[in-house]
C-alpha cells in the first residue's frame, strides 16, 4: 500500500547501555516517519542485525538476534534468532527462529561477527529466513541456513520509545527531508511501477511539499 518500514539497531531504548531494534514507518513516501519503537522482545539484553519483510497481506516481520539465552558462563556467549511480527508497529507477536547458538564460535572481525548473510522473504503464510550461524569447525566458522517459519499469533506488550535525538536546524531538516524523500522515491520507482504516483509524490528532482 506504499507504506515504508525501516529497522536498525541503536541504544536509545537502554540509555546507551546496549543496542536494541528500532522500527519506524512512513505512510507519505518518506516525508515523515513515526516515532521509533523497540521491536525486540527483551529490552534488558542486546539485540542486533535486523532484517525486514512484509507479507502479501501486510504483516510485517523483523528477524533479529539477541542475547536472551546467555548465562553467566564466561566461556560461552549464547544468542538466539527471533521473528517479531506486527501489523501496526505497536503490538508484536514473537516466534523463535533458532535458540540457542554460541557466538564465541563466530569469526572475529573487530568483534564477533556473523557477516551480512541474512535475508527474509515470505511464501504464503510462512516467512523464510536465511541466516548465518556459528560453527564449531575452526576451518569453517559459519554455516548458512534456510528455514520456514509460521509466525505466532500471540502478542506481547510494547515498551514506549525513549532516548534523545539531536535536532537539526529548520534549514538542515528541510534539505535532509528533501534528499531523503527523493532518494526513497528513486529506489522505490525502480522496484514498483508508478510508486510515486500511488503515494502522491512529485518527481524526485522536485522538493516535496512539507506537511
mmCIF file with all atom_site columns, C-alpha atoms in Angstrom:
data_model
loop_
_atom_site.group_PDB
_atom_site.id
_atom_site.type_symbol
_atom_site.label_atom_id
_atom_site.label_alt_id
_atom_site.label_comp_id
_atom_site.label_asym_id
_atom_site.label_entity_id
_atom_site.label_seq_id
_atom_site.pdbx_PDB_ins_code
_atom_site.Cartn_x
_atom_site.Cartn_y
_atom_site.Cartn_z
_atom_site.occupancy
_atom_site.B_iso_or_equiv
_atom_site.pdbx_formal_charge
_atom_site.auth_seq_id
_atom_site.auth_comp_id
_atom_site.auth_asym_id
_atom_site.auth_atom_id
_atom_site.pdbx_PDB_model_num
ATOM 1   C CA . UNK A 1 1   ? 0.000  0.000   0.000   1.00 0.00 ? 1   UNK A CA 1
ATOM 2   C CA . UNK A 1 2   ? 3.026  2.289   -0.258  1.00 0.00 ? 2   UNK A CA 1
ATOM 3   C CA . UNK A 1 3   ? 3.983  2.114   3.441   1.00 0.00 ? 3   UNK A CA 1
ATOM 4   C CA . UNK A 1 4   ? 7.732  2.160   4.061   1.00 0.00 ? 4   UNK A CA 1
ATOM 5   C CA . UNK A 1 5   ? 9.250  0.330   7.028   1.00 0.00 ? 5   UNK A CA 1
ATOM 6   C CA . UNK A 1 6   ? 12.756 0.843   8.386   1.00 0.00 ? 6   UNK A CA 1
ATOM 7   C CA . UNK A 1 7   ? 14.631 -1.043  11.127  1.00 0.00 ? 7   UNK A CA 1
ATOM 8   C CA . UNK A 1 8   ? 18.096 -0.579  12.597  1.00 0.00 ? 8   UNK A CA 1
ATOM 9   C CA . UNK A 1 9   ? 19.979 -1.160  15.846  1.00 0.00 ? 9   UNK A CA 1
ATOM 10  C CA . UNK A 1 10  ? 20.908 1.515   18.355  1.00 0.00 ? 10  UNK A CA 1
ATOM 11  C CA . UNK A 1 11  ? 20.959 2.030   22.114  1.00 0.00 ? 11  UNK A CA 1
ATOM 12  C CA . UNK A 1 12  ? 18.200 4.643   22.579  1.00 0.00 ? 12  UNK A CA 1
ATOM 13  C CA . UNK A 1 13  ? 15.920 2.235   24.462  1.00 0.00 ? 13  UNK A CA 1
ATOM 14  C CA . UNK A 1 14  ? 18.517 1.352   27.123  1.00 0.00 ? 14  UNK A CA 1
ATOM 15  C CA . UNK A 1 15  ? 20.020 4.773   27.766  1.00 0.00 ? 15  UNK A CA 1
ATOM 16  C CA . UNK A 1 16  ? 23.167 3.851   25.835  1.00 0.00 ? 16  UNK A CA 1
ATOM 17  C CA . UNK A 1 17  ? 23.797 0.569   27.656  1.00 0.00 ? 17  UNK A CA 1
ATOM 18  C CA . UNK A 1 18  ? 23.257 -1.831  24.730  1.00 0.00 ? 18  UNK A CA 1
ATOM 19  C CA . UNK A 1 19  ? 21.657 -1.965  21.296  1.00 0.00 ? 19  UNK A CA 1
ATOM 20  C CA . UNK A 1 20  ? 18.016 -2.765  20.596  1.00 0.00 ? 20  UNK A CA 1
ATOM 21  C CA . UNK A 1 21  ? 15.994 -2.983  17.377  1.00 0.00 ? 21  UNK A CA 1
ATOM 22  C CA . UNK A 1 22  ? 14.375 0.321   16.399  1.00 0.00 ? 22  UNK A CA 1
ATOM 23  C CA . UNK A 1 23  ? 11.409 0.250   13.999  1.00 0.00 ? 23  UNK A CA 1
ATOM 24  C CA . UNK A 1 24  ? 9.651  3.127   12.236  1.00 0.00 ? 24  UNK A CA 1
ATOM 25  C CA . UNK A 1 25  ? 7.316  3.574   9.260   1.00 0.00 ? 25  UNK A CA 1
ATOM 26  C CA . UNK A 1 26  ? 6.292  6.221   6.756   1.00 0.00 ? 26  UNK A CA 1
ATOM 27  C CA . UNK A 1 27  ? 2.908  6.440   5.026   1.00 0.00 ? 27  UNK A CA 1
ATOM 28  C CA . UNK A 1 28  ? 3.726  9.541   2.950   1.00 0.00 ? 28  UNK A CA 1
ATOM 29  C CA . UNK A 1 29  ? 6.633  8.347   0.845   1.00 0.00 ? 29  UNK A CA 1
ATOM 30  C CA . UNK A 1 30  ? 9.345  9.167   3.382   1.00 0.00 ? 30  UNK A CA 1
ATOM 31  C CA . UNK A 1 31  ? 8.355  12.768  4.120   1.00 0.00 ? 31  UNK A CA 1
ATOM 32  C CA . UNK A 1 32  ? 7.664  11.905  7.745   1.00 0.00 ? 32  UNK A CA 1
ATOM 33  C CA . UNK A 1 33  ? 8.325  8.909   9.978   1.00 0.00 ? 33  UNK A CA 1
ATOM 34  C CA . UNK A 1 34  ? 6.692  7.542   13.107  1.00 0.00 ? 34  UNK A CA 1
ATOM 35  C CA . UNK A 1 35  ? 8.460  7.718   16.475  1.00 0.00 ? 35  UNK A CA 1
ATOM 36  C CA . UNK A 1 36  ? 10.766 4.654   16.605  1.00 0.00 ? 36  UNK A CA 1
ATOM 37  C CA . UNK A 1 37  ? 9.609  1.775   18.799  1.00 0.00 ? 37  UNK A CA 1
ATOM 38  C CA . UNK A 1 38  ? 11.565 -1.219  20.094  1.00 0.00 ? 38  UNK A CA 1
ATOM 39  C CA . UNK A 1 39  ? 10.796 -4.332  18.035  1.00 0.00 ? 39  UNK A CA 1
ATOM 40  C CA . UNK A 1 40  ? 12.912 -6.705  20.163  1.00 0.00 ? 40  UNK A CA 1
ATOM 41  C CA . UNK A 1 41  ? 11.063 -8.687  22.802  1.00 0.00 ? 41  UNK A CA 1
ATOM 42  C CA . UNK A 1 42  ? 13.516 -8.338  25.696  1.00 0.00 ? 42  UNK A CA 1
ATOM 43  C CA . UNK A 1 43  ? 14.735 -4.753  26.276  1.00 0.00 ? 43  UNK A CA 1
ATOM 44  C CA . UNK A 1 44  ? 17.099 -5.955  29.044  1.00 0.00 ? 44  UNK A CA 1
ATOM 45  C CA . UNK A 1 45  ? 19.538 -7.644  26.623  1.00 0.00 ? 45  UNK A CA 1
ATOM 46  C CA . UNK A 1 46  ? 21.401 -6.594  23.493  1.00 0.00 ? 46  UNK A CA 1
ATOM 47  C CA . UNK A 1 47  ? 19.626 -7.135  20.152  1.00 0.00 ? 47  UNK A CA 1
ATOM 48  C CA . UNK A 1 48  ? 21.204 -6.697  16.728  1.00 0.00 ? 48  UNK A CA 1
ATOM 49  C CA . UNK A 1 49  ? 21.192 -7.428  12.952  1.00 0.00 ? 49  UNK A CA 1
ATOM 50  C CA . UNK A 1 50  ? 17.563 -6.738  11.959  1.00 0.00 ? 50  UNK A CA 1
ATOM 51  C CA . UNK A 1 51  ? 16.124 -7.954  8.634   1.00 0.00 ? 51  UNK A CA 1
ATOM 52  C CA . UNK A 1 52  ? 12.684 -6.900  7.313   1.00 0.00 ? 52  UNK A CA 1
ATOM 53  C CA . UNK A 1 53  ? 9.972  -8.420  5.137   1.00 0.00 ? 53  UNK A CA 1
ATOM 54  C CA . UNK A 1 54  ? 6.299  -7.575  4.545   1.00 0.00 ? 54  UNK A CA 1
ATOM 55  C CA . UNK A 1 55  ? 3.938  -10.443 3.741   1.00 0.00 ? 55  UNK A CA 1
ATOM 56  C CA . UNK A 1 56  ? 1.434  -10.061 0.881   1.00 0.00 ? 56  UNK A CA 1
ATOM 57  C CA . UNK A 1 57  ? -1.387 -9.446  3.396   1.00 0.00 ? 57  UNK A CA 1
ATOM 58  C CA . UNK A 1 58  ? 0.518  -6.603  5.099   1.00 0.00 ? 58  UNK A CA 1
ATOM 59  C CA . UNK A 1 59  ? 2.009  -8.495  8.061   1.00 0.00 ? 59  UNK A CA 1
ATOM 60  C CA . UNK A 1 60  ? 5.486  -7.137  8.797   1.00 0.00 ? 60  UNK A CA 1
ATOM 61  C CA . UNK A 1 61  ? 8.236  -9.417  10.124  1.00 0.00 ? 61  UNK A CA 1
ATOM 62  C CA . UNK A 1 62  ? 11.512 -8.341  11.708  1.00 0.00 ? 62  UNK A CA 1
ATOM 63  C CA . UNK A 1 63  ? 14.120 -11.062 12.176  1.00 0.00 ? 63  UNK A CA 1
ATOM 64  C CA . UNK A 1 64  ? 16.889 -10.208 14.635  1.00 0.00 ? 64  UNK A CA 1
ATOM 65  C CA . UNK A 1 65  ? 19.426 -11.739 17.022  1.00 0.00 ? 65  UNK A CA 1
ATOM 66  C CA . UNK A 1 66  ? 19.648 -11.156 20.771  1.00 0.00 ? 66  UNK A CA 1
ATOM 67  C CA . UNK A 1 67  ? 21.425 -12.436 23.893  1.00 0.00 ? 67  UNK A CA 1
ATOM 68  C CA . UNK A 1 68  ? 18.356 -13.629 25.787  1.00 0.00 ? 68  UNK A CA 1
ATOM 69  C CA . UNK A 1 69  ? 19.619 -17.207 26.332  1.00 0.00 ? 69  UNK A CA 1
ATOM 70  C CA . UNK A 1 70  ? 23.054 -16.102 27.591  1.00 0.00 ? 70  UNK A CA 1
ATOM 71  C CA . UNK A 1 71  ? 24.259 -17.246 31.004  1.00 0.00 ? 71  UNK A CA 1
ATOM 72  C CA . UNK A 1 72  ? 26.934 -16.176 33.489  1.00 0.00 ? 72  UNK A CA 1
ATOM 73  C CA . UNK A 1 73  ? 29.397 -18.688 31.991  1.00 0.00 ? 73  UNK A CA 1
ATOM 74  C CA . UNK A 1 74  ? 32.468 -16.857 30.685  1.00 0.00 ? 74  UNK A CA 1
ATOM 75  C CA . UNK A 1 75  ? 33.388 -19.429 28.025  1.00 0.00 ? 75  UNK A CA 1
ATOM 76  C CA . UNK A 1 76  ? 30.145 -19.047 26.025  1.00 0.00 ? 76  UNK A CA 1
ATOM 77  C CA . UNK A 1 77  ? 28.025 -16.214 24.614  1.00 0.00 ? 77  UNK A CA 1
ATOM 78  C CA . UNK A 1 78  ? 24.632 -17.712 23.884  1.00 0.00 ? 78  UNK A CA 1
ATOM 79  C CA . UNK A 1 79  ? 22.346 -15.943 21.438  1.00 0.00 ? 79  UNK A CA 1
ATOM 80  C CA . UNK A 1 80  ? 19.062 -16.624 19.640  1.00 0.00 ? 80  UNK A CA 1
ATOM 81  C CA . UNK A 1 81  ? 17.308 -15.598 16.424  1.00 0.00 ? 81  UNK A CA 1
ATOM 82  C CA . UNK A 1 82  ? 13.730 -14.304 16.654  1.00 0.00 ? 82  UNK A CA 1
ATOM 83  C CA . UNK A 1 83  ? 10.934 -13.266 14.329  1.00 0.00 ? 83  UNK A CA 1
ATOM 84  C CA . UNK A 1 84  ? 8.796  -10.349 15.566  1.00 0.00 ? 84  UNK A CA 1
ATOM 85  C CA . UNK A 1 85  ? 5.621  -9.684  13.557  1.00 0.00 ? 85  UNK A CA 1
ATOM 86  C CA . UNK A 1 86  ? 3.269  -6.705  13.581  1.00 0.00 ? 86  UNK A CA 1
ATOM 87  C CA . UNK A 1 87  ? 0.591  -5.012  11.507  1.00 0.00 ? 87  UNK A CA 1
ATOM 88  C CA . UNK A 1 88  ? 0.611  -1.606  13.162  1.00 0.00 ? 88  UNK A CA 1
ATOM 89  C CA . UNK A 1 89  ? 4.120  -1.193  14.615  1.00 0.00 ? 89  UNK A CA 1
ATOM 90  C CA . UNK A 1 90  ? 2.705  -1.238  18.155  1.00 0.00 ? 90  UNK A CA 1
ATOM 91  C CA . UNK A 1 91  ? 1.521  -4.773  19.024  1.00 0.00 ? 91  UNK A CA 1
ATOM 92  C CA . UNK A 1 92  ? 4.036  -7.539  18.296  1.00 0.00 ? 92  UNK A CA 1
ATOM 93  C CA . UNK A 1 93  ? 3.987  -11.334 18.235  1.00 0.00 ? 93  UNK A CA 1
ATOM 94  C CA . UNK A 1 94  ? 7.212  -13.274 18.559  1.00 0.00 ? 94  UNK A CA 1
ATOM 95  C CA . UNK A 1 95  ? 8.392  -16.633 17.193  1.00 0.00 ? 95  UNK A CA 1
ATOM 96  C CA . UNK A 1 96  ? 11.737 -18.309 17.845  1.00 0.00 ? 96  UNK A CA 1
ATOM 97  C CA . UNK A 1 97  ? 13.805 -18.988 14.720  1.00 0.00 ? 97  UNK A CA 1
ATOM 98  C CA . UNK A 1 98  ? 16.887 -20.575 16.340  1.00 0.00 ? 98  UNK A CA 1
ATOM 99  C CA . UNK A 1 99  ? 17.696 -20.911 20.045  1.00 0.00 ? 99  UNK A CA 1
ATOM 100 C CA . UNK A 1 100 ? 20.404 -21.031 21.236  1.00 0.00 ? 100 UNK A CA 1
ATOM 101 C CA . UNK A 1 101 ? 23.731 -20.776 19.415  1.00 0.00 ? 101 UNK A CA 1
ATOM 102 C CA . UNK A 1 102 ? 27.161 -19.825 20.755  1.00 0.00 ? 102 UNK A CA 1
ATOM 103 C CA . UNK A 1 103 ? 28.502 -16.528 19.406  1.00 0.00 ? 103 UNK A CA 1
ATOM 104 C CA . UNK A 1 104 ? 32.040 -17.300 20.680  1.00 0.00 ? 104 UNK A CA 1
ATOM 105 C CA . UNK A 1 105 ? 32.443 -19.581 17.646  1.00 0.00 ? 105 UNK A CA 1
ATOM 106 C CA . UNK A 1 106 ? 31.677 -16.740 15.226  1.00 0.00 ? 106 UNK A CA 1
ATOM 107 C CA . UNK A 1 107 ? 34.526 -15.175 13.193  1.00 0.00 ? 107 UNK A CA 1
ATOM 108 C CA . UNK A 1 108 ? 36.269 -12.256 14.885  1.00 0.00 ? 108 UNK A CA 1
ATOM 109 C CA . UNK A 1 109 ? 36.202 -9.259  12.543  1.00 0.00 ? 109 UNK A CA 1
ATOM 110 C CA . UNK A 1 110 ? 36.952 -6.460  15.032  1.00 0.00 ? 110 UNK A CA 1
ATOM 111 C CA . UNK A 1 111 ? 34.405 -8.237  17.222  1.00 0.00 ? 111 UNK A CA 1
ATOM 112 C CA . UNK A 1 112 ? 32.327 -11.396 16.898  1.00 0.00 ? 112 UNK A CA 1
ATOM 113 C CA . UNK A 1 113 ? 30.531 -11.109 13.583  1.00 0.00 ? 113 UNK A CA 1
ATOM 114 C CA . UNK A 1 114 ? 28.361 -13.490 11.573  1.00 0.00 ? 114 UNK A CA 1
ATOM 115 C CA . UNK A 1 115 ? 28.518 -11.458 8.380   1.00 0.00 ? 115 UNK A CA 1
ATOM 116 C CA . UNK A 1 116 ? 25.825 -9.875  6.257   1.00 0.00 ? 116 UNK A CA 1
ATOM 117 C CA . UNK A 1 117 ? 24.366 -13.160 5.004   1.00 0.00 ? 117 UNK A CA 1
ATOM 118 C CA . UNK A 1 118 ? 20.878 -12.572 6.343   1.00 0.00 ? 118 UNK A CA 1
ATOM 119 C CA . UNK A 1 119 ? 17.661 -12.366 4.357   1.00 0.00 ? 119 UNK A CA 1
ATOM 120 C CA . UNK A 1 120 ? 13.918 -12.754 4.800   1.00 0.00 ? 120 UNK A CA 1
ATOM 121 C CA . UNK A 1 121 ? 11.113 -13.457 2.311   1.00 0.00 ? 121 UNK A CA 1
ATOM 122 C CA . UNK A 1 122 ? 7.590  -14.842 2.624   1.00 0.00 ? 122 UNK A CA 1
ATOM 123 C CA . UNK A 1 123 ? 5.880  -17.794 0.940   1.00 0.00 ? 123 UNK A CA 1
ATOM 124 C CA . UNK A 1 124 ? 2.142  -17.907 1.594   1.00 0.00 ? 124 UNK A CA 1
ATOM 125 C CA . UNK A 1 125 ? 1.607  -17.624 5.349   1.00 0.00 ? 125 UNK A CA 1
ATOM 126 C CA . UNK A 1 126 ? 5.185  -18.592 6.156   1.00 0.00 ? 126 UNK A CA 1
ATOM 127 C CA . UNK A 1 127 ? 8.308  -16.488 6.429   1.00 0.00 ? 127 UNK A CA 1
ATOM 128 C CA . UNK A 1 128 ? 11.542 -17.906 5.036   1.00 0.00 ? 128 UNK A CA 1
ATOM 129 C CA . UNK A 1 129 ? 14.639 -16.614 6.855   1.00 0.00 ? 129 UNK A CA 1
ATOM 130 C CA . UNK A 1 130 ? 18.194 -17.029 5.582   1.00 0.00 ? 130 UNK A CA 1
ATOM 131 C CA . UNK A 1 131 ? 20.780 -16.695 8.333   1.00 0.00 ? 131 UNK A CA 1
ATOM 132 C CA . UNK A 1 132 ? 24.403 -17.448 9.097   1.00 0.00 ? 132 UNK A CA 1
ATOM 133 C CA . UNK A 1 133 ? 25.165 -19.229 12.380  1.00 0.00 ? 133 UNK A CA 1
ATOM 134 C CA . UNK A 1 134 ? 28.474 -20.105 14.060  1.00 0.00 ? 134 UNK A CA 1
ATOM 135 C CA . UNK A 1 135 ? 30.065 -23.500 13.522  1.00 0.00 ? 135 UNK A CA 1
ATOM 136 C CA . UNK A 1 136 ? 32.359 -25.426 15.877  1.00 0.00 ? 136 UNK A CA 1
ATOM 137 C CA . UNK A 1 137 ? 34.536 -26.294 12.847  1.00 0.00 ? 137 UNK A CA 1
ATOM 138 C CA . UNK A 1 138 ? 37.522 -23.926 13.080  1.00 0.00 ? 138 UNK A CA 1
ATOM 139 C CA . UNK A 1 139 ? 38.190 -24.258 9.341   1.00 0.00 ? 139 UNK A CA 1
ATOM 140 C CA . UNK A 1 140 ? 34.588 -23.250 8.519   1.00 0.00 ? 140 UNK A CA 1
ATOM 141 C CA . UNK A 1 141 ? 33.441 -20.735 11.120  1.00 0.00 ? 141 UNK A CA 1
ATOM 142 C CA . UNK A 1 142 ? 29.863 -20.259 9.883   1.00 0.00 ? 142 UNK A CA 1
ATOM 143 C CA . UNK A 1 143 ? 27.110 -22.215 8.168   1.00 0.00 ? 143 UNK A CA 1
ATOM 144 C CA . UNK A 1 144 ? 24.174 -20.690 6.278   1.00 0.00 ? 144 UNK A CA 1
ATOM 145 C CA . UNK A 1 145 ? 20.632 -21.972 6.897   1.00 0.00 ? 145 UNK A CA 1
ATOM 146 C CA . UNK A 1 146 ? 17.346 -21.538 5.058   1.00 0.00 ? 146 UNK A CA 1
ATOM 147 C CA . UNK A 1 147 ? 14.263 -22.134 7.233   1.00 0.00 ? 147 UNK A CA 1
ATOM 148 C CA . UNK A 1 148 ? 10.481 -21.893 7.041   1.00 0.00 ? 148 UNK A CA 1
ATOM 149 C CA . UNK A 1 149 ? 8.708  -20.242 9.980   1.00 0.00 ? 149 UNK A CA 1
ATOM 150 C CA . UNK A 1 150 ? 4.980  -19.904 10.639  1.00 0.00 ? 150 UNK A CA 1
ATOM 151 C CA . UNK A 1 151 ? 4.665  -16.789 12.839  1.00 0.00 ? 151 UNK A CA 1
ATOM 152 C CA . UNK A 1 152 ? 2.977  -16.948 16.221  1.00 0.00 ? 152 UNK A CA 1
ATOM 153 C CA . UNK A 1 153 ? -0.347 -15.205 16.803  1.00 0.00 ? 153 UNK A CA 1
ATOM 154 C CA . UNK A 1 154 ? 0.466  -14.389 20.441  1.00 0.00 ? 154 UNK A CA 1
ATOM 155 C CA . UNK A 1 155 ? 1.168  -10.718 21.156  1.00 0.00 ? 155 UNK A CA 1
ATOM 156 C CA . UNK A 1 156 ? 3.409  -9.061  23.695  1.00 0.00 ? 156 UNK A CA 1
ATOM 157 C CA . UNK A 1 157 ? 3.310  -5.569  25.209  1.00 0.00 ? 157 UNK A CA 1
ATOM 158 C CA . UNK A 1 158 ? 5.478  -2.978  23.516  1.00 0.00 ? 158 UNK A CA 1
ATOM 159 C CA . UNK A 1 159 ? 7.649  -0.586  25.600  1.00 0.00 ? 159 UNK A CA 1
ATOM 160 C CA . UNK A 1 160 ? 7.478  3.089   24.794  1.00 0.00 ? 160 UNK A CA 1
ATOM 161 C CA . UNK A 1 161 ? 10.279 4.732   22.817  1.00 0.00 ? 161 UNK A CA 1
ATOM 162 C CA . UNK A 1 162 ? 12.771 6.760   24.812  1.00 0.00 ? 162 UNK A CA 1
ATOM 163 C CA . UNK A 1 163 ? 16.122 8.489   24.406  1.00 0.00 ? 163 UNK A CA 1
ATOM 164 C CA . UNK A 1 164 ? 17.237 11.728  22.794  1.00 0.00 ? 164 UNK A CA 1
ATOM 165 C CA . UNK A 1 165 ? 17.668 12.752  19.186  1.00 0.00 ? 165 UNK A CA 1
ATOM 166 C CA . UNK A 1 166 ? 19.859 15.709  18.278  1.00 0.00 ? 166 UNK A CA 1
ATOM 167 C CA . UNK A 1 167 ? 17.687 18.239  16.467  1.00 0.00 ? 167 UNK A CA 1
ATOM 168 C CA . UNK A 1 168 ? 18.596 19.727  13.088  1.00 0.00 ? 168 UNK A CA 1
ATOM 169 C CA . UNK A 1 169 ? 18.071 23.349  12.234  1.00 0.00 ? 169 UNK A CA 1
ATOM 170 C CA . UNK A 1 170 ? 14.992 24.204  10.166  1.00 0.00 ? 170 UNK A CA 1
ATOM 171 C CA . UNK A 1 171 ? 17.095 24.643  7.005   1.00 0.00 ? 171 UNK A CA 1
ATOM 172 C CA . UNK A 1 172 ? 19.081 21.436  7.610   1.00 0.00 ? 172 UNK A CA 1
ATOM 173 C CA . UNK A 1 173 ? 15.934 19.449  8.320   1.00 0.00 ? 173 UNK A CA 1
ATOM 174 C CA . UNK A 1 174 ? 14.170 20.718  5.191   1.00 0.00 ? 174 UNK A CA 1
ATOM 175 C CA . UNK A 1 175 ? 17.131 19.809  2.967   1.00 0.00 ? 175 UNK A CA 1
ATOM 176 C CA . UNK A 1 176 ? 17.597 16.442  4.684   1.00 0.00 ? 176 UNK A CA 1
ATOM 177 C CA . UNK A 1 177 ? 13.948 15.522  4.204   1.00 0.00 ? 177 UNK A CA 1
ATOM 178 C CA . UNK A 1 178 ? 14.024 16.663  0.563   1.00 0.00 ? 178 UNK A CA 1
ATOM 179 C CA . UNK A 1 179 ? 17.052 14.488  -0.218  1.00 0.00 ? 179 UNK A CA 1
ATOM 180 C CA . UNK A 1 180 ? 15.706 11.572  1.809   1.00 0.00 ? 180 UNK A CA 1
ATOM 181 C CA . UNK A 1 181 ? 12.347 11.662  0.007   1.00 0.00 ? 181 UNK A CA 1
ATOM 182 C CA . UNK A 1 182 ? 13.990 11.999  -3.425  1.00 0.00 ? 182 UNK A CA 1
ATOM 183 C CA . UNK A 1 183 ? 16.306 9.061   -2.779  1.00 0.00 ? 183 UNK A CA 1
ATOM 184 C CA . UNK A 1 184 ? 13.462 6.931   -1.428  1.00 0.00 ? 184 UNK A CA 1
ATOM 185 C CA . UNK A 1 185 ? 11.335 7.657   -4.473  1.00 0.00 ? 185 UNK A CA 1
ATOM 186 C CA . UNK A 1 186 ? 14.126 6.803   -6.901  1.00 0.00 ? 186 UNK A CA 1
ATOM 187 C CA . UNK A 1 187 ? 14.699 3.461   -5.178  1.00 0.00 ? 187 UNK A CA 1
ATOM 188 C CA . UNK A 1 188 ? 11.003 2.598   -4.946  1.00 0.00 ? 188 UNK A CA 1
ATOM 189 C CA . UNK A 1 189 ? 10.298 3.602   -8.571  1.00 0.00 ? 189 UNK A CA 1
ATOM 190 C CA . UNK A 1 190 ? 12.858 1.011   -9.667  1.00 0.00 ? 190 UNK A CA 1
ATOM 191 C CA . UNK A 1 191 ? 11.036 -1.644  -7.657  1.00 0.00 ? 191 UNK A CA 1
ATOM 192 C CA . UNK A 1 192 ? 7.342  -0.745  -8.070  1.00 0.00 ? 192 UNK A CA 1
ATOM 193 C CA . UNK A 1 193 ? 5.991  0.808   -11.257 1.00 0.00 ? 193 UNK A CA 1
ATOM 194 C CA . UNK A 1 194 ? 4.367  4.236   -10.705 1.00 0.00 ? 194 UNK A CA 1
ATOM 195 C CA . UNK A 1 195 ? 5.113  4.042   -6.978  1.00 0.00 ? 195 UNK A CA 1
ATOM 196 C CA . UNK A 1 196 ? 5.462  7.823   -6.640  1.00 0.00 ? 196 UNK A CA 1
ATOM 197 C CA . UNK A 1 197 ? 2.069  8.475   -8.215  1.00 0.00 ? 197 UNK A CA 1
ATOM 198 C CA . UNK A 1 198 ? 0.467  5.844   -5.969  1.00 0.00 ? 198 UNK A CA 1
ATOM 199 C CA . UNK A 1 199 ? 1.616  7.643   -2.814  1.00 0.00 ? 199 UNK A CA 1
ATOM 200 C CA . UNK A 1 200 ? 1.103  11.141  -4.217  1.00 0.00 ? 200 UNK A CA 1
ATOM 201 C CA . UNK A 1 201 ? 4.735  12.260  -4.624  1.00 0.00 ? 201 UNK A CA 1
ATOM 202 C CA . UNK A 1 202 ? 6.185  14.617  -7.174  1.00 0.00 ? 202 UNK A CA 1
ATOM 203 C CA . UNK A 1 203 ? 9.244  13.770  -9.272  1.00 0.00 ? 203 UNK A CA 1
ATOM 204 C CA . UNK A 1 204 ? 12.450 13.079  -7.286  1.00 0.00 ? 204 UNK A CA 1
ATOM 205 C CA . UNK A 1 205 ? 14.113 16.275  -8.587  1.00 0.00 ? 205 UNK A CA 1
ATOM 206 C CA . UNK A 1 206 ? 11.398 18.476  -7.072  1.00 0.00 ? 206 UNK A CA 1
ATOM 207 C CA . UNK A 1 207 ? 11.303 19.315  -3.396  1.00 0.00 ? 207 UNK A CA 1
ATOM 208 C CA . UNK A 1 208 ? 8.315  17.505  -1.841  1.00 0.00 ? 208 UNK A CA 1
ATOM 209 C CA . UNK A 1 209 ? 5.673  19.674  -0.206  1.00 0.00 ? 209 UNK A CA 1
ATOM 210 C CA . UNK A 1 210 ? 6.081  19.804  3.575   1.00 0.00 ? 210 UNK A CA 1
ATOM 211 C CA . UNK A 1 211 ? 3.120  18.629  5.629   1.00 0.00 ? 211 UNK A CA 1
#
